[in-house]
mmCIF file of C-alpha atoms in Angstrom:
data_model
loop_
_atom_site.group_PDB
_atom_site.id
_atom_site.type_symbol
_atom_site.label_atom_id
_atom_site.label_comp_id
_atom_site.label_asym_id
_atom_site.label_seq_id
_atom_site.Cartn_x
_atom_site.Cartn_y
_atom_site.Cartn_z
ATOM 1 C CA UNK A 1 -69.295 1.022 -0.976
ATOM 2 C CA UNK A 2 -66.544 -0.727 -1.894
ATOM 3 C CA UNK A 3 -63.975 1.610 -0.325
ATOM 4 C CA UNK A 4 -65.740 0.997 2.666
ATOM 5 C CA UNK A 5 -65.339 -2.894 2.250
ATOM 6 C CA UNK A 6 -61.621 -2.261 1.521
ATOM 7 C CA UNK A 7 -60.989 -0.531 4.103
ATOM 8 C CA UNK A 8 -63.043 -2.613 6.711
ATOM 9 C CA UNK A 9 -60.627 -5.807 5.349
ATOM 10 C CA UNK A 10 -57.462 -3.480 5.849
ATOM 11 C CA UNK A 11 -57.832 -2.551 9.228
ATOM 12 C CA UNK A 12 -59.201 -6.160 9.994
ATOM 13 C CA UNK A 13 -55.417 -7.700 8.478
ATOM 14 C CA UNK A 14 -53.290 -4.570 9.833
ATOM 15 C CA UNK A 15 -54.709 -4.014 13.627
ATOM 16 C CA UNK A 16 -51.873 -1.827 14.177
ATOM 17 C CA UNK A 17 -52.443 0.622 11.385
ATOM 18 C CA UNK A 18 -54.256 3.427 13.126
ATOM 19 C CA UNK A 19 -54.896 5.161 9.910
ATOM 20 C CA UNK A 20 -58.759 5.185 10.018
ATOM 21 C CA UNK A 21 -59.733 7.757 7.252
ATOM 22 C CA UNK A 22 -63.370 8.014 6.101
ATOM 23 C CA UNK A 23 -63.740 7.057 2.449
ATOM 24 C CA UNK A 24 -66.317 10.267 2.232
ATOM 25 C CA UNK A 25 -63.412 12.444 2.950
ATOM 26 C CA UNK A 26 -60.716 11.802 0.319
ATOM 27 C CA UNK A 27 -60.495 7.965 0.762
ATOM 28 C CA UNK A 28 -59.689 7.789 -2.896
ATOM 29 C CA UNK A 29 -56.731 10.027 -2.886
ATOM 30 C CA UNK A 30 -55.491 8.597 0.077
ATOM 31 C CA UNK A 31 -55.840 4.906 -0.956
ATOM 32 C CA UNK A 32 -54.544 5.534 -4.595
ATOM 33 C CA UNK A 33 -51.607 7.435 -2.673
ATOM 34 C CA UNK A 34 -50.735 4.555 -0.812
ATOM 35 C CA UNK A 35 -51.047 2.403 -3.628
ATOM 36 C CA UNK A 36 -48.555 4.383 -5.468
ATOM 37 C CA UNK A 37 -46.018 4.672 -2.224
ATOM 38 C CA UNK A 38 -46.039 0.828 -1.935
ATOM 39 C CA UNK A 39 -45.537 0.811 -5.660
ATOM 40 C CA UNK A 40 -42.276 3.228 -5.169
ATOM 41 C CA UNK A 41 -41.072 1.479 -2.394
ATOM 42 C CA UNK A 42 -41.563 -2.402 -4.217
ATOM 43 C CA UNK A 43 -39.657 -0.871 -7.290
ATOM 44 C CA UNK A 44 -36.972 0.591 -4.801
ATOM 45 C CA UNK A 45 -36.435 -2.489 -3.161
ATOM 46 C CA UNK A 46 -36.351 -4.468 -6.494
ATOM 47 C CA UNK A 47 -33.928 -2.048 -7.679
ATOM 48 C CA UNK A 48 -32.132 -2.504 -4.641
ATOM 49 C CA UNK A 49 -32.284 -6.441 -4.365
ATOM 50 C CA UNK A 50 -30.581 -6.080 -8.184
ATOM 51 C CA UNK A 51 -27.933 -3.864 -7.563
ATOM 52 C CA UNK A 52 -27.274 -5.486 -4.157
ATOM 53 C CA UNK A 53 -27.379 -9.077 -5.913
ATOM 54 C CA UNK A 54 -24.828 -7.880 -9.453
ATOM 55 C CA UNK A 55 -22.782 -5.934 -6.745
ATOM 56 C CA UNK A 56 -22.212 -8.862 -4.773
ATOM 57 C CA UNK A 57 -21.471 -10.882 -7.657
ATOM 58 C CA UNK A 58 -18.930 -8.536 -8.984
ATOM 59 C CA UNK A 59 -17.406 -8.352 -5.420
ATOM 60 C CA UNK A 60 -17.258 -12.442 -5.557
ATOM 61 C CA UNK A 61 -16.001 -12.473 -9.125
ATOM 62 C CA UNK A 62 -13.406 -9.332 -8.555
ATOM 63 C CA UNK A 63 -12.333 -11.458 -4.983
ATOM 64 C CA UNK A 64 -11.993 -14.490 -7.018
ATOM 65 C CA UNK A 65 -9.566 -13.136 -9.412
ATOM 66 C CA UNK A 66 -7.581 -11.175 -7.156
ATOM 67 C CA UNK A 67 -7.281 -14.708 -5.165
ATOM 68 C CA UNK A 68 -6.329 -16.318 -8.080
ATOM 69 C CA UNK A 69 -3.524 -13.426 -8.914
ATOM 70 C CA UNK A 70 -2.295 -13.381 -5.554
ATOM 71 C CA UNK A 71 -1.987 -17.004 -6.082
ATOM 72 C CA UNK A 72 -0.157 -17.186 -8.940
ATOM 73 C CA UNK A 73 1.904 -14.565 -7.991
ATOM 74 C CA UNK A 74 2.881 -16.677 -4.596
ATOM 75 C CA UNK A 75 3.504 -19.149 -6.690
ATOM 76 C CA UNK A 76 5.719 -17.253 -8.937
ATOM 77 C CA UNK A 77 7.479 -15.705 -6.738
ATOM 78 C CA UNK A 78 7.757 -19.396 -4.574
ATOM 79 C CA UNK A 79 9.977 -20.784 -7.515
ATOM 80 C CA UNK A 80 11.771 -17.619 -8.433
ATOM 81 C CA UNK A 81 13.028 -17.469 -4.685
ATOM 82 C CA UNK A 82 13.539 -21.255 -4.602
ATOM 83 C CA UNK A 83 15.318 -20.941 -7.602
ATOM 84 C CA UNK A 84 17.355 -17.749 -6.569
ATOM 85 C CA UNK A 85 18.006 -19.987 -3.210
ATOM 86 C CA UNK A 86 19.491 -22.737 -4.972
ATOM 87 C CA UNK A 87 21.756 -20.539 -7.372
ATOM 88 C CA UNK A 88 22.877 -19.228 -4.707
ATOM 89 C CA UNK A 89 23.522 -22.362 -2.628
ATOM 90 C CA UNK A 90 25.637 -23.838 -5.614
ATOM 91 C CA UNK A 91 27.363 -20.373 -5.979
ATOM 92 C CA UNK A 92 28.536 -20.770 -2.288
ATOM 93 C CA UNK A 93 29.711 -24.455 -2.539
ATOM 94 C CA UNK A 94 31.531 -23.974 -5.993
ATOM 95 C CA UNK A 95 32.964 -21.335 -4.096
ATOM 96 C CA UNK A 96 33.306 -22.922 -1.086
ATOM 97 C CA UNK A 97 34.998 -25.698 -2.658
ATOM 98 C CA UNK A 98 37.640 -23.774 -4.632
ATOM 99 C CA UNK A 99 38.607 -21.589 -1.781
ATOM 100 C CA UNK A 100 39.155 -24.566 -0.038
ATOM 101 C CA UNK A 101 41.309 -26.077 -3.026
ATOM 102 C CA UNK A 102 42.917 -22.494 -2.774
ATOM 103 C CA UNK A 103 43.505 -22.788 0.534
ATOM 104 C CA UNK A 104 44.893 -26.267 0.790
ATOM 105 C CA UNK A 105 46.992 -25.823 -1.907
ATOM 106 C CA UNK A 106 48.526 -21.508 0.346
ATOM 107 C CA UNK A 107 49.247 -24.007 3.421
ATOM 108 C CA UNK A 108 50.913 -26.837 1.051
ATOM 109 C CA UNK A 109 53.381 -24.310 -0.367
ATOM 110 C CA UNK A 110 53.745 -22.245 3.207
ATOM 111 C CA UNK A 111 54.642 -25.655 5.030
ATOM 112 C CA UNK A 112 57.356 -26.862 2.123
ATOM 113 C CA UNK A 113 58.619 -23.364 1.853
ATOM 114 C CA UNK A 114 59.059 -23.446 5.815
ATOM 115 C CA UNK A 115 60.314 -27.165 5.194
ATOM 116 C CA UNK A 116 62.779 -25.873 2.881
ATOM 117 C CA UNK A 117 63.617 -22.980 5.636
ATOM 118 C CA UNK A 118 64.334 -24.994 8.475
ATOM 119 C CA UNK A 119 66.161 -27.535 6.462
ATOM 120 C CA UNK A 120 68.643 -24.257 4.949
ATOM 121 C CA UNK A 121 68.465 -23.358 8.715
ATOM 122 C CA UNK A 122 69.944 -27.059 9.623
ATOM 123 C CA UNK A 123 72.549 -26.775 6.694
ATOM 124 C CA UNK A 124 73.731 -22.832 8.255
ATOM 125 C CA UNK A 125 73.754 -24.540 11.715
ATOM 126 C CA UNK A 126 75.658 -27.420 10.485
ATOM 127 C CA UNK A 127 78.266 -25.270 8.301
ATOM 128 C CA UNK A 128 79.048 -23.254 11.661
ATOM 129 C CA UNK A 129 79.587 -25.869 13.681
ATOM 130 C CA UNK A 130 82.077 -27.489 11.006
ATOM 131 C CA UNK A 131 83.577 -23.835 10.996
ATOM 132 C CA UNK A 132 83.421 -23.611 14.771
ATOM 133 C CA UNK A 133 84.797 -27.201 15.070
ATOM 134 C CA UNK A 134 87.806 -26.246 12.296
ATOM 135 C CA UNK A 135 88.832 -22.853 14.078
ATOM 136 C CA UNK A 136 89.258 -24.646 17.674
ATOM 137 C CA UNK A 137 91.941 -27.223 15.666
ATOM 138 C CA UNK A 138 93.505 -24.443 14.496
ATOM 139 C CA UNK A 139 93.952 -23.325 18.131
ATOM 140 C CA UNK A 140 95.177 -26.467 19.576
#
């Protein structure tokens, strides 16, 4: 009797269950089978809502950290390149700035010692015409 009642409220609140089995012929089985399905499949899907939910929040916390590394890292890496930059920028300009002291200083001697040149130059030039000048009194 009440099997019969059960099953009359089932198939009133699930229309579309077409599973209409007579509780004379193994309703018992049948329901306690179902019973222990729905069980199986509740636990499952509790199982599944756990895993799913720590999984997730090891995925968040493993993201999180990785973010944060990659981060600092950037960071890192940010000031050891800004800092390599500027090294390297006051190598260049301490360089810069001697070669150019070197430099000024090669043209300073090449111009005197071309100075000095053309002025021997002017003194050979002079001596020759004195020579020059000498040799024609001679001939006179």
């Amino acid at each position: 009797m009440v099997w019969d009642d059960y099953f009359t409220v089932l198939a009133a609140l699930y229309p579309w269950c077409h599973c209409t089995i007579a509780p004379s012929r193994g309703a018992t089985a049948t329901f306690s089978t179902r019973m222990e399905n729905t069980s199986r499949r509740m636990e499952n899907t509790s199982r599944r809502m756990e895993n799913t939910s720590s999984t997730r929040m090891e995925n968040t916390s493993r993201r999180m950290e990785n973010t944060s590394r990659r981060m600092e890292n950037t960071s890192s890496t940010r000031m050891e390149n800004t800092s390599r930059r500027m090294e390297n920028t006051s190598r260049r300009m301490e360089n810069t700035s001697s070669t150019r002291m070197e430099n000024t200083s090669r043209r300073m001697e090449n111009t005197s010692r071309r100075m000095e040149n053309t002025s021997r130059r002017m003194e050979n030039t002079s001596r020759r015409m004195e020579n020059t000048s000498r040799r024609m009194e001679k001939h006179q």
